[in-house]
JSON list of C-alpha atoms in Angstrom, two decimals:
[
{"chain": "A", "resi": 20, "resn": "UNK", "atom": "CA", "xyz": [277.72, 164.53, 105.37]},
{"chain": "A", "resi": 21, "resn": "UNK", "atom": "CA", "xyz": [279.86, 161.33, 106.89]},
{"chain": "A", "resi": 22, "resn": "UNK", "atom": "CA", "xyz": [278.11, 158.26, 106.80]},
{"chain": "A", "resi": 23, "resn": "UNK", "atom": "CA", "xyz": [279.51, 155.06, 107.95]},
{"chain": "A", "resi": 24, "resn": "UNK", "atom": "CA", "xyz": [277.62, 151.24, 106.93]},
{"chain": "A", "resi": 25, "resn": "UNK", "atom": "CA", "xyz": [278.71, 148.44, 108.30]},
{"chain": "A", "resi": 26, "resn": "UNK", "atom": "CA", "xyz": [277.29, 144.93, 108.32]},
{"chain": "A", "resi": 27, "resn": "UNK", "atom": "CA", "xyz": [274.38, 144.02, 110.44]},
{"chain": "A", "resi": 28, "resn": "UNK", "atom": "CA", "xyz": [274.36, 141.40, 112.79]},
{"chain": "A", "resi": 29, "resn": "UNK", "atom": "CA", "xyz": [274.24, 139.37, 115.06]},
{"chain": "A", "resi": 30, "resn": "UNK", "atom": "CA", "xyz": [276.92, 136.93, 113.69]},
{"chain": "A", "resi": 31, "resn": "UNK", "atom": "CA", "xyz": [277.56, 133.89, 115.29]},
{"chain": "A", "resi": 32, "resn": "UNK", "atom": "CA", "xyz": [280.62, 131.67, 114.60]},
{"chain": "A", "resi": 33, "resn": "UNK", "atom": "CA", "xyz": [282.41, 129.11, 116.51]},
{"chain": "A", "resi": 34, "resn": "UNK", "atom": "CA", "xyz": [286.26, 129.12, 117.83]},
{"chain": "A", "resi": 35, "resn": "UNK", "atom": "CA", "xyz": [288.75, 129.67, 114.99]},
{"chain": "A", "resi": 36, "resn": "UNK", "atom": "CA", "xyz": [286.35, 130.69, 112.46]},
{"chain": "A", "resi": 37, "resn": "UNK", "atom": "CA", "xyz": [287.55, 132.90, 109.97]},
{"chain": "A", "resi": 38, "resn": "UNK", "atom": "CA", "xyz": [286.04, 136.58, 110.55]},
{"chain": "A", "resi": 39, "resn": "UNK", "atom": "CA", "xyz": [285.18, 139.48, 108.22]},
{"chain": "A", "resi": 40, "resn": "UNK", "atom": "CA", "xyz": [282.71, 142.52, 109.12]},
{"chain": "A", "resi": 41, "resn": "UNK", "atom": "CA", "xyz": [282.26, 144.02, 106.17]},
{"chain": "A", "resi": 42, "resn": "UNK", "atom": "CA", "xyz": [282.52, 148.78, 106.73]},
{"chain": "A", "resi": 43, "resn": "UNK", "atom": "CA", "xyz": [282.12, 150.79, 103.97]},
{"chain": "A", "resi": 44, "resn": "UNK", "atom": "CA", "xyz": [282.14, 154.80, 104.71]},
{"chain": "A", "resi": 45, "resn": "UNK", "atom": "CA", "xyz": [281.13, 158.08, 102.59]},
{"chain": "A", "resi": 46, "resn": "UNK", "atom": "CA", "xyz": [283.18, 161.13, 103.49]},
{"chain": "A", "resi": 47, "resn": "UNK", "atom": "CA", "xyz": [284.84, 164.17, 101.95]},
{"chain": "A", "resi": 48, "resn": "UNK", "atom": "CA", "xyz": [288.56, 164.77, 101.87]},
{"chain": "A", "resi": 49, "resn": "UNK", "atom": "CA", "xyz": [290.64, 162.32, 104.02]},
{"chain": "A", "resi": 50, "resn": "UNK", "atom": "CA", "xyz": [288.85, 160.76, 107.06]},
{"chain": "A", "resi": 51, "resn": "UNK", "atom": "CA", "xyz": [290.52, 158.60, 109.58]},
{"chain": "A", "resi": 52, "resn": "UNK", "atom": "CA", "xyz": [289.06, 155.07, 110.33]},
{"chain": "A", "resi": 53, "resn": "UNK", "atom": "CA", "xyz": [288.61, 152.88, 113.45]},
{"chain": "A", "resi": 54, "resn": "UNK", "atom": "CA", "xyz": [287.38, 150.48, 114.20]},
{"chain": "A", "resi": 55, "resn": "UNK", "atom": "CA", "xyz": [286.15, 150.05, 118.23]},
{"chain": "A", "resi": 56, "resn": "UNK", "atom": "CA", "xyz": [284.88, 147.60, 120.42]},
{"chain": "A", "resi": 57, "resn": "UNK", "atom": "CA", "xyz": [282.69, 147.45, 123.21]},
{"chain": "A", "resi": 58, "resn": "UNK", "atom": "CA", "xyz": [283.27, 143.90, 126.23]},
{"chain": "A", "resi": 59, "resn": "UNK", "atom": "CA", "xyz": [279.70, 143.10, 127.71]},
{"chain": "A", "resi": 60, "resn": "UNK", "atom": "CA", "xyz": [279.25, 146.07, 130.94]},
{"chain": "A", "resi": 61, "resn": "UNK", "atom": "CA", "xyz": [282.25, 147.97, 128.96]},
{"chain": "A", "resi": 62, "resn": "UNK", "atom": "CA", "xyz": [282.97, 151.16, 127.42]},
{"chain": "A", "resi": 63, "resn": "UNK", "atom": "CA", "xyz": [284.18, 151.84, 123.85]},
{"chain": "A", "resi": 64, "resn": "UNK", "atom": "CA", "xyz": [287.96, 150.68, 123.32]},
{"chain": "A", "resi": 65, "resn": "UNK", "atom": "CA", "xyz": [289.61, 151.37, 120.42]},
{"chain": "A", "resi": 66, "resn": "UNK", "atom": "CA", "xyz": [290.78, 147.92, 118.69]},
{"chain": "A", "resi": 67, "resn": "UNK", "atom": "CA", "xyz": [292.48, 149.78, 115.55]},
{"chain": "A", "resi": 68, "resn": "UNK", "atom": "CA", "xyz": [293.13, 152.32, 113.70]},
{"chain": "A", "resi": 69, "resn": "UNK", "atom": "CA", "xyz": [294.04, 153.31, 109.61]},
{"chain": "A", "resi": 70, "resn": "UNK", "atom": "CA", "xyz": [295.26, 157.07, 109.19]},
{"chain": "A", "resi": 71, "resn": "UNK", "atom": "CA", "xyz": [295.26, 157.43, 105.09]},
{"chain": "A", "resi": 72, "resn": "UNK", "atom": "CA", "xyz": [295.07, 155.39, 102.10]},
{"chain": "A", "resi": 73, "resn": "UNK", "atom": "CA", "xyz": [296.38, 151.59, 102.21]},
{"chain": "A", "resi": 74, "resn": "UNK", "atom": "CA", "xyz": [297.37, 151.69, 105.27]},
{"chain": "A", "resi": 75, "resn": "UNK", "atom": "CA", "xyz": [297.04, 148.62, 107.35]},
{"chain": "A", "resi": 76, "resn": "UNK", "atom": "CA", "xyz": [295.73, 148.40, 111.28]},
{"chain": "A", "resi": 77, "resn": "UNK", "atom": "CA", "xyz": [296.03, 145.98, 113.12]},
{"chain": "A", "resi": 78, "resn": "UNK", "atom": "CA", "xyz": [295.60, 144.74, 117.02]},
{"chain": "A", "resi": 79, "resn": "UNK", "atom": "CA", "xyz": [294.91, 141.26, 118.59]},
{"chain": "A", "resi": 80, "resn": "UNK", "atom": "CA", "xyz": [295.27, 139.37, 115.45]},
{"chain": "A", "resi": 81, "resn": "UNK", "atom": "CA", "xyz": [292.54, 141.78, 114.26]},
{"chain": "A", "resi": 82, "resn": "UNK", "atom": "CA", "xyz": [293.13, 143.48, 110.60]},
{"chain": "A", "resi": 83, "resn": "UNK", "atom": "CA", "xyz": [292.05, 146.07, 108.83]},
{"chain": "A", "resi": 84, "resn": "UNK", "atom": "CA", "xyz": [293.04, 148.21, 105.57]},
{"chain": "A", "resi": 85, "resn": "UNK", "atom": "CA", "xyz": [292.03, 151.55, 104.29]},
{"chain": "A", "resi": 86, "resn": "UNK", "atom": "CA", "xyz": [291.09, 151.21, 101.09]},
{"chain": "A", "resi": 87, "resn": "UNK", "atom": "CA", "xyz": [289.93, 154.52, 99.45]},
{"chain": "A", "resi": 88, "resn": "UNK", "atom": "CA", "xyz": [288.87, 153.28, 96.11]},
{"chain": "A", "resi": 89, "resn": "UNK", "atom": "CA", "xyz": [286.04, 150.67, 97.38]},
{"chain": "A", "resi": 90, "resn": "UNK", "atom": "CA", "xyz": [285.74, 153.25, 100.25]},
{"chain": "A", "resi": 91, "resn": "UNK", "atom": "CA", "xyz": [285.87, 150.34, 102.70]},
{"chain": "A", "resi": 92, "resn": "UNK", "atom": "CA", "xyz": [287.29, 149.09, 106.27]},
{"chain": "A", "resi": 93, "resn": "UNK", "atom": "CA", "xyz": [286.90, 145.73, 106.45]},
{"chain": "A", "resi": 94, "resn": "UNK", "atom": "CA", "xyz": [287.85, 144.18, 109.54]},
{"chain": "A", "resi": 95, "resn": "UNK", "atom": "CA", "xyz": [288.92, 140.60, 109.41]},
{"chain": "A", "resi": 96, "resn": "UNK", "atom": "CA", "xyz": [290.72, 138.05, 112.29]},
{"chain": "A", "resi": 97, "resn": "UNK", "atom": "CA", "xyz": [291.59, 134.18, 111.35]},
{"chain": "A", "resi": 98, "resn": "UNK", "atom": "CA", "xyz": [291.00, 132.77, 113.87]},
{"chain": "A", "resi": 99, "resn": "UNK", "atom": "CA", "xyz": [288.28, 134.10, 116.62]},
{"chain": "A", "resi": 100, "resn": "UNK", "atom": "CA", "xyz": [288.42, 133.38, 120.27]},
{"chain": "A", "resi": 101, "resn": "UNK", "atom": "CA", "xyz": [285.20, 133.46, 122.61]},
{"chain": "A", "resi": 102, "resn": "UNK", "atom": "CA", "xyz": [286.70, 136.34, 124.45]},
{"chain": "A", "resi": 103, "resn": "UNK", "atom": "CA", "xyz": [286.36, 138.09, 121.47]},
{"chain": "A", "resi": 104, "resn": "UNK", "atom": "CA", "xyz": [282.26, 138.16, 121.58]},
{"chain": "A", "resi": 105, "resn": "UNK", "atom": "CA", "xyz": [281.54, 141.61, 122.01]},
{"chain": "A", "resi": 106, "resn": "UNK", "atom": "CA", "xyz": [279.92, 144.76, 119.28]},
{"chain": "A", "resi": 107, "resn": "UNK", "atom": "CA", "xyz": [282.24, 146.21, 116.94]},
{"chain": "A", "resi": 108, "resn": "UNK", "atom": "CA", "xyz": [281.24, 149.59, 115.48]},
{"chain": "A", "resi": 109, "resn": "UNK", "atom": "CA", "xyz": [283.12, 150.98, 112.61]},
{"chain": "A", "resi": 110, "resn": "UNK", "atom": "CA", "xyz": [284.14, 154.63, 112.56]},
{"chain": "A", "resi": 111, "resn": "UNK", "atom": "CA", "xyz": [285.57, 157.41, 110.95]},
{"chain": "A", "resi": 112, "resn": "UNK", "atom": "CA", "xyz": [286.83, 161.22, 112.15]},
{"chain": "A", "resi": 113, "resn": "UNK", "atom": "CA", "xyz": [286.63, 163.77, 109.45]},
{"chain": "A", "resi": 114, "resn": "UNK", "atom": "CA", "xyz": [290.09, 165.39, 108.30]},
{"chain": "A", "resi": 115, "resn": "UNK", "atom": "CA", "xyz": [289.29, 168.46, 110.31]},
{"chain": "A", "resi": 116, "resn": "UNK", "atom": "CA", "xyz": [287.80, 167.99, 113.45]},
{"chain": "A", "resi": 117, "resn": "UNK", "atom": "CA", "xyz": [287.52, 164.88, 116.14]},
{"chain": "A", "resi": 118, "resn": "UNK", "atom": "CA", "xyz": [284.02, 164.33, 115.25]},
{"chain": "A", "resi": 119, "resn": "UNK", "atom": "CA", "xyz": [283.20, 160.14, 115.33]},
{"chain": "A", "resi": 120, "resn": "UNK", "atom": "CA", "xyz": [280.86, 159.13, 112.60]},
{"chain": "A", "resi": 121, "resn": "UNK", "atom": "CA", "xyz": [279.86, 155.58, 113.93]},
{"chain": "A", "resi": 122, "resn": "UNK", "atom": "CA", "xyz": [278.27, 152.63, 112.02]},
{"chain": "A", "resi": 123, "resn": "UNK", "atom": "CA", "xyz": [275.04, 150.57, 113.97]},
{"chain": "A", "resi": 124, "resn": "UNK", "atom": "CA", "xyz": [277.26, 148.15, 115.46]},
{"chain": "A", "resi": 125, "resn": "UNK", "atom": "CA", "xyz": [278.02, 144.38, 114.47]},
{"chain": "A", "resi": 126, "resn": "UNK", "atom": "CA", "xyz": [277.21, 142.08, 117.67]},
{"chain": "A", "resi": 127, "resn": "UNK", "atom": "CA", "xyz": [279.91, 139.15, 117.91]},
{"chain": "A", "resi": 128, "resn": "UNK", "atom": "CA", "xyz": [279.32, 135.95, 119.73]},
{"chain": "A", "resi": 129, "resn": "UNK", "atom": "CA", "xyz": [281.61, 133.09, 119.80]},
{"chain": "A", "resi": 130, "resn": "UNK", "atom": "CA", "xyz": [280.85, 130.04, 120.75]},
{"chain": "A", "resi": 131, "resn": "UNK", "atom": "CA", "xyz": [283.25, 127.26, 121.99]},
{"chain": "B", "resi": 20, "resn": "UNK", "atom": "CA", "xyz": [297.57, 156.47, 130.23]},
{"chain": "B", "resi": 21, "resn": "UNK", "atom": "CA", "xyz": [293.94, 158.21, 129.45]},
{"chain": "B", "resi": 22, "resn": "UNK", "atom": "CA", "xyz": [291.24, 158.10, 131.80]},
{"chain": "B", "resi": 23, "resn": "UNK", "atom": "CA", "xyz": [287.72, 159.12, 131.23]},
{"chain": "B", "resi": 24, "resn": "UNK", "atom": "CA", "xyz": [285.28, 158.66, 134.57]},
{"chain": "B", "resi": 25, "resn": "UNK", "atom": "CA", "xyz": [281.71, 158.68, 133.88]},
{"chain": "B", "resi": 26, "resn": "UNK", "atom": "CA", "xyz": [280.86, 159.89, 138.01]},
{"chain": "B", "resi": 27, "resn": "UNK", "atom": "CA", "xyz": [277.29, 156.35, 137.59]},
{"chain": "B", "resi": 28, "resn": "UNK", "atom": "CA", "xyz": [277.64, 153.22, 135.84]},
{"chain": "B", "resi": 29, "resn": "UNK", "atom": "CA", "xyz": [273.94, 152.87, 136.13]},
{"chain": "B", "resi": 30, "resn": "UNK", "atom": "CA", "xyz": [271.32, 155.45, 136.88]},
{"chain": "B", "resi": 31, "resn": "UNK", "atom": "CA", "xyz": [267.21, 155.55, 137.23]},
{"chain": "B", "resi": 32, "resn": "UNK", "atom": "CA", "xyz": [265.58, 158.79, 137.23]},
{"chain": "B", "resi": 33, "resn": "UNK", "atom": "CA", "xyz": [261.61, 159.62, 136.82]},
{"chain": "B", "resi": 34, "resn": "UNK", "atom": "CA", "xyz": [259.45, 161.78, 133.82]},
{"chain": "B", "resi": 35, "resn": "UNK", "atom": "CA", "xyz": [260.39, 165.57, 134.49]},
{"chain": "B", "resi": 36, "resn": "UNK", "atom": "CA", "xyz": [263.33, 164.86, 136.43]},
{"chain": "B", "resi": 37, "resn": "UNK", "atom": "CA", "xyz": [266.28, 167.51, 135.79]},
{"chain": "B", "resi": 38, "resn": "UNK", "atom": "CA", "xyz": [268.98, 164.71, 135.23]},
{"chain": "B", "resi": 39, "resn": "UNK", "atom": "CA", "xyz": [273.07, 165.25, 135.33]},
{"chain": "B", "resi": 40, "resn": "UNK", "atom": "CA", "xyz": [275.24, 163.31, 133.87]},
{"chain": "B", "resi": 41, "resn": "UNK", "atom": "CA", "xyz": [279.00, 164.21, 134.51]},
{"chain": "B", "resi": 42, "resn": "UNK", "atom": "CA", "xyz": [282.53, 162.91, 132.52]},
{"chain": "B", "resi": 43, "resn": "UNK", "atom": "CA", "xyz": [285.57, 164.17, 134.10]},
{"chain": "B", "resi": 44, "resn": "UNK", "atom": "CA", "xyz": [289.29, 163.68, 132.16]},
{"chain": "B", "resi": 45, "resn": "UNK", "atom": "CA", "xyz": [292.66, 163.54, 133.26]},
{"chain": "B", "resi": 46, "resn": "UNK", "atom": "CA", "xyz": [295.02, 164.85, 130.57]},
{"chain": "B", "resi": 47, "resn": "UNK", "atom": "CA", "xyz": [293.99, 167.98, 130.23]},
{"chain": "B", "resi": 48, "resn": "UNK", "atom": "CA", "xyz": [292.25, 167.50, 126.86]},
{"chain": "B", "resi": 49, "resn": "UNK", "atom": "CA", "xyz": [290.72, 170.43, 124.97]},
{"chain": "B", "resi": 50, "resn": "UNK", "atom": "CA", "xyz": [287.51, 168.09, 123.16]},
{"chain": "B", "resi": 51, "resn": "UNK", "atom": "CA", "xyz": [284.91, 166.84, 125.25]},
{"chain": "B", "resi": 52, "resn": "UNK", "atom": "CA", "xyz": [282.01, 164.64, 123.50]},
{"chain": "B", "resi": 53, "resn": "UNK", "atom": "CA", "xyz": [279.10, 163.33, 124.71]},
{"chain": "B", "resi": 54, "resn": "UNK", "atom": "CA", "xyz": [277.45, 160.25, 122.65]},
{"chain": "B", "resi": 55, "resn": "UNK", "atom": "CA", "xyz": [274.11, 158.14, 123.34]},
{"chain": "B", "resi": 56, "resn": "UNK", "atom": "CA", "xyz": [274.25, 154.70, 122.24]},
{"chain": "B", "resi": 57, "resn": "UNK", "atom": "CA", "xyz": [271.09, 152.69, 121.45]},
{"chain": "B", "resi": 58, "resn": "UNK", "atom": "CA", "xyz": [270.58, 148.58, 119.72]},
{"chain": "B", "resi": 59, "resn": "UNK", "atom": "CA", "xyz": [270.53, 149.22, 116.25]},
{"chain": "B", "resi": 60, "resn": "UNK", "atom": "CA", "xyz": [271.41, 152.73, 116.00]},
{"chain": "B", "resi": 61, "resn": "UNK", "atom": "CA", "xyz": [274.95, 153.02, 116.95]},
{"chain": "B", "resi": 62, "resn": "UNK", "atom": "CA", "xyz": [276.57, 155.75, 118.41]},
{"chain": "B", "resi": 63, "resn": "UNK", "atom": "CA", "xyz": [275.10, 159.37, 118.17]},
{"chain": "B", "resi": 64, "resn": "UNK", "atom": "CA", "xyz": [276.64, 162.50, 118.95]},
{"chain": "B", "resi": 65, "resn": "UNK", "atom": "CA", "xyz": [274.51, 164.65, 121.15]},
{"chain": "B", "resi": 66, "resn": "UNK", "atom": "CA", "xyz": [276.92, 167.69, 121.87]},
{"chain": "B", "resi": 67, "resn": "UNK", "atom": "CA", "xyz": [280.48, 168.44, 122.26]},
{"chain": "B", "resi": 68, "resn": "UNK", "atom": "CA", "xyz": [283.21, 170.98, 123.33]},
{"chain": "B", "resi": 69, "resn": "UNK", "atom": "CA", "xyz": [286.29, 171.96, 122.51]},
{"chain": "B", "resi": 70, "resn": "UNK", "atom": "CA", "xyz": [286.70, 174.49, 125.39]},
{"chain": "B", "resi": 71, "resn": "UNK", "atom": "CA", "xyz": [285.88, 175.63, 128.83]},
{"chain": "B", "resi": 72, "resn": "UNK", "atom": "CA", "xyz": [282.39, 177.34, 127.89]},
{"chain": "B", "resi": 73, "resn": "UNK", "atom": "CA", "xyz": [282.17, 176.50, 124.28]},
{"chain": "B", "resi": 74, "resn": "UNK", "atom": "CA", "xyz": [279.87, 174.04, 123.14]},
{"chain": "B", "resi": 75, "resn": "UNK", "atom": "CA", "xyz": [278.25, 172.72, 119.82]},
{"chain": "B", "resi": 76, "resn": "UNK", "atom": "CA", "xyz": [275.29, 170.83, 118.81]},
{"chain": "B", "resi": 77, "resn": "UNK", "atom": "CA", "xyz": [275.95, 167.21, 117.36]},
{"chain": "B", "resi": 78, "resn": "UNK", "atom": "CA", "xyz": [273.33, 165.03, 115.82]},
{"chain": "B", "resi": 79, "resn": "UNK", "atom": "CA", "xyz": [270.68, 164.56, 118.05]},
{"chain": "B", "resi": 80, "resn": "UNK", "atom": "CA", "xyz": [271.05, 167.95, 120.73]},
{"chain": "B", "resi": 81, "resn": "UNK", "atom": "CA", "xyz": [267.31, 167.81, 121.48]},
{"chain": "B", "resi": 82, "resn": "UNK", "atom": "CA", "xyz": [266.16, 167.35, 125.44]},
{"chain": "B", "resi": 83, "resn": "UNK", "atom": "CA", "xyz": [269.84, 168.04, 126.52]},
{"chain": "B", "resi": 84, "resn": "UNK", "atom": "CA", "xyz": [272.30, 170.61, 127.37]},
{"chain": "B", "resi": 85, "resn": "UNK", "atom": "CA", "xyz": [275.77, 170.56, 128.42]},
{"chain": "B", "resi": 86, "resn": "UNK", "atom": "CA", "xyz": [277.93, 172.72, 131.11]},
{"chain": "B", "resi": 87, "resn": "UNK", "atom": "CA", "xyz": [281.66, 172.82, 130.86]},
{"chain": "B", "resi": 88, "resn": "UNK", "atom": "CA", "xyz": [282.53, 175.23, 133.47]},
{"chain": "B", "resi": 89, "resn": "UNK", "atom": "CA", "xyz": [286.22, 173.67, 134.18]},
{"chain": "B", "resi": 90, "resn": "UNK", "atom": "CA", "xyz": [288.52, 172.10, 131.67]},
{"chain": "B", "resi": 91, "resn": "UNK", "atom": "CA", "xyz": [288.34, 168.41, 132.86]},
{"chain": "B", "resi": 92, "resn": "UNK", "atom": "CA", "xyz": [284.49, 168.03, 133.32]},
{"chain": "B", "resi": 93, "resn": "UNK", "atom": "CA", "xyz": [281.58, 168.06, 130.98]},
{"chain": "B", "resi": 94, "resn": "UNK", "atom": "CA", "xyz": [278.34, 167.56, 132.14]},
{"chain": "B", "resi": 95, "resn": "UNK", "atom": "CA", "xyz": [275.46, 166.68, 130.13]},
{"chain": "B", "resi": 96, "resn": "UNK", "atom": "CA", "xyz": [272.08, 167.71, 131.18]},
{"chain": "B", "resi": 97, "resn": "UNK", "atom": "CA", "xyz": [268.26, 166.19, 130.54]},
{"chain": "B", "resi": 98, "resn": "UNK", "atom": "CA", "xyz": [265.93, 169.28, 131.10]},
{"chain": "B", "resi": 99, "resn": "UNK", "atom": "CA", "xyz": [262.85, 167.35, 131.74]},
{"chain": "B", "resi": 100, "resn": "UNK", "atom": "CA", "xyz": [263.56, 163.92, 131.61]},
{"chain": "B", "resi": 101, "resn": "UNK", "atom": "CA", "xyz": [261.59, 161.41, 129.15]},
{"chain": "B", "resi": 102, "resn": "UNK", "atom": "CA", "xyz": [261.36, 157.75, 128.76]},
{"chain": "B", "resi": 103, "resn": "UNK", "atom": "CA", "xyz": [262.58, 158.30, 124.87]},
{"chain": "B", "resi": 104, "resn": "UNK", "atom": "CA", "xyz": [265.75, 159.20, 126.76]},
{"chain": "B", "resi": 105, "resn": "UNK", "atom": "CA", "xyz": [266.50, 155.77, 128.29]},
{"chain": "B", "resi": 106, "resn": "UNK", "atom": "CA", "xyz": [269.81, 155.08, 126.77]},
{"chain": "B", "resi": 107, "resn": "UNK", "atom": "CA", "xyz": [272.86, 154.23, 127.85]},
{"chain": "B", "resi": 108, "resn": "UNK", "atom": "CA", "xyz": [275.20, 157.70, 127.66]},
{"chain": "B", "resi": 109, "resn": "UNK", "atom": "CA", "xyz": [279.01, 157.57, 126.58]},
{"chain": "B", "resi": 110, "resn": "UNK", "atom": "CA", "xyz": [281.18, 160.37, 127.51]},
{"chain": "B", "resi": 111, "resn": "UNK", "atom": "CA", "xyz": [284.87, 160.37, 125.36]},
{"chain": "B", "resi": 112, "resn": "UNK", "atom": "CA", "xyz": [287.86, 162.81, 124.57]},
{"chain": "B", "resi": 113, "resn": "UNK", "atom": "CA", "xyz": [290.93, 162.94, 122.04]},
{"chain": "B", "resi": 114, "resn": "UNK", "atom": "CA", "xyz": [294.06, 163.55, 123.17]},
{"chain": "B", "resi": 115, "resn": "UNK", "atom": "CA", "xyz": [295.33, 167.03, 121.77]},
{"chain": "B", "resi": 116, "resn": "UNK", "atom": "CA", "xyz": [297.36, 167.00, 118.55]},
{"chain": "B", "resi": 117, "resn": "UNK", "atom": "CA", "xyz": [296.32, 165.90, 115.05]},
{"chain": "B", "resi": 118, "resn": "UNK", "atom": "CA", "xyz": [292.55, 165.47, 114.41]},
{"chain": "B", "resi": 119, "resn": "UNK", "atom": "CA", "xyz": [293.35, 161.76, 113.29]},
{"chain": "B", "resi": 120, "resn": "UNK", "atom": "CA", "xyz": [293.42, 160.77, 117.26]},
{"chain": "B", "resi": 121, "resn": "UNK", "atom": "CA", "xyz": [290.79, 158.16, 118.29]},
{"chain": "B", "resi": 122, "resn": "UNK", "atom": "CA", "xyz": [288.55, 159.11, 121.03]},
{"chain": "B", "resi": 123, "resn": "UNK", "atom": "CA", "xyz": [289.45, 157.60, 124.66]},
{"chain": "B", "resi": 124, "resn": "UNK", "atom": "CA", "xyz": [285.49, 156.53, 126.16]},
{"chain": "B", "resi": 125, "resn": "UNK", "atom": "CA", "xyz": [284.23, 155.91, 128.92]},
{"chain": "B", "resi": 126, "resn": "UNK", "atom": "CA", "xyz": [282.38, 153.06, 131.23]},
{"chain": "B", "resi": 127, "resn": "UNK", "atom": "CA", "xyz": [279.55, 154.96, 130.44]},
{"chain": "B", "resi": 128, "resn": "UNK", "atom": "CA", "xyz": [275.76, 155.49, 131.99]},
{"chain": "B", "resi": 129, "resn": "UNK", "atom": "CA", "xyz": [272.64, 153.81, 131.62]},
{"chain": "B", "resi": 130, "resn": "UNK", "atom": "CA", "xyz": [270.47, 155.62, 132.32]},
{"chain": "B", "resi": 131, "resn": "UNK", "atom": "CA", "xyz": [266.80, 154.48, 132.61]},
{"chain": "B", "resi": 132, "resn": "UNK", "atom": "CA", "xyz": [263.89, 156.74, 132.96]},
{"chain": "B", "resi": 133, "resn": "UNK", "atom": "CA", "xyz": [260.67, 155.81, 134.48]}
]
């Protein structure tokens, strides 16, 4: 089946650190990937999205790139802000249903 | 824009209780999922729909059921409440089209049982 790893945290860094949460993903034929985050008291937003191969997302100075041959969806900002302490889970929808295959989470806090 | 409403933000029930959580949607969206999310463990799916009256097992369906009666709600049900089942519960839905459409969430429930 699906299986989504992403790194574990916490991870602590402090303003305009360089950021890089490491998501790598096992799935058959041609999943989507997301990755989502969740504000202290908040639901699940979606932060960004990659639809096939090499394809880039990006939101909020947040990146990300689909790459099928290391099977990974890294997600990577330059310069982090303390409003962007939150968890980030790393996902992926199989290529034929909406089904969400979620990694454990990766708790953010930045500190001024 | 999407909106998914989760009816408690926070909810505290007792052992045995017959608990109901309910999601309502806006748009008129066929799939319906309900997810419980727990420190260290992520996001797992407990059931889902993809019509009125049609239902499937996710991950993790034990202890619950779900009731989707009417297209916009989906209700997930703890039979007999346990304190295994303190969580906090996340209700989302896709908009319709290509199966590559991220899941709108909501506020979500915690939901604590004594």
């Amino acid at each position: 089946g699906n299986s989504v790893t992403q790194m574990e945290g916490p991870v602590t860094l402090s303003e305009e650190a360089f950021l890089t949460i490491n998501c790598t993903y096992t799935a058959t034929g041609y999943p989507s990937l997301f990755w989502y985050v969740q504000y202290p008291g908040e639901g699940l937003q979606l932060l960004l999205k990659a639809t096939k191969a090499d394809d880039k997302g990006s939101n909020k100075g947040f990146e990300a790139t689909y790459r099928k041959e290391t099977t990974s969806f890294h997600l990577e900002k330059g310069s982090v802000q303390v409003s962007d302490s939150a968890v980030y889970f790393c996902a992926l929808s199989g290529s034929s249903n909406y089904k969400l295959t979620f990694g454990k989470g990766t708790l953010l806090t930045v500190n001024p | 824009d999407v909106k998914v409403t989760q009816s408690s933000r926070y909810l505290v029930k007792r052992t045995g209780e017959k608990v109901f959580l309910e999601c309502v949607q806006d748009m008129d969206h066929e799939n319906m999922f309900w997810y419980r999310q727990d420190p260290g463990l992520g996001l797992r799916l407990i059931y889902f729909s993809y019509d009125v009256k049609m239902k499937e097992k996710g991950d993790i369906p034990e202890g619950y059921s779900v009731s989707r009666e009417k297209k916009e709600r989906f209700s997930l049900i703890l039979e007999s409440a346990s304190t295994n089942q303190t969580s906090m519960y996340l209700c989302a839905s896709p908009p319709q089209g290509r199966v590559n459409q991220p899941q709108h969430f909501g506020d979500g429930t915690r939901l604590s049982i004594l």
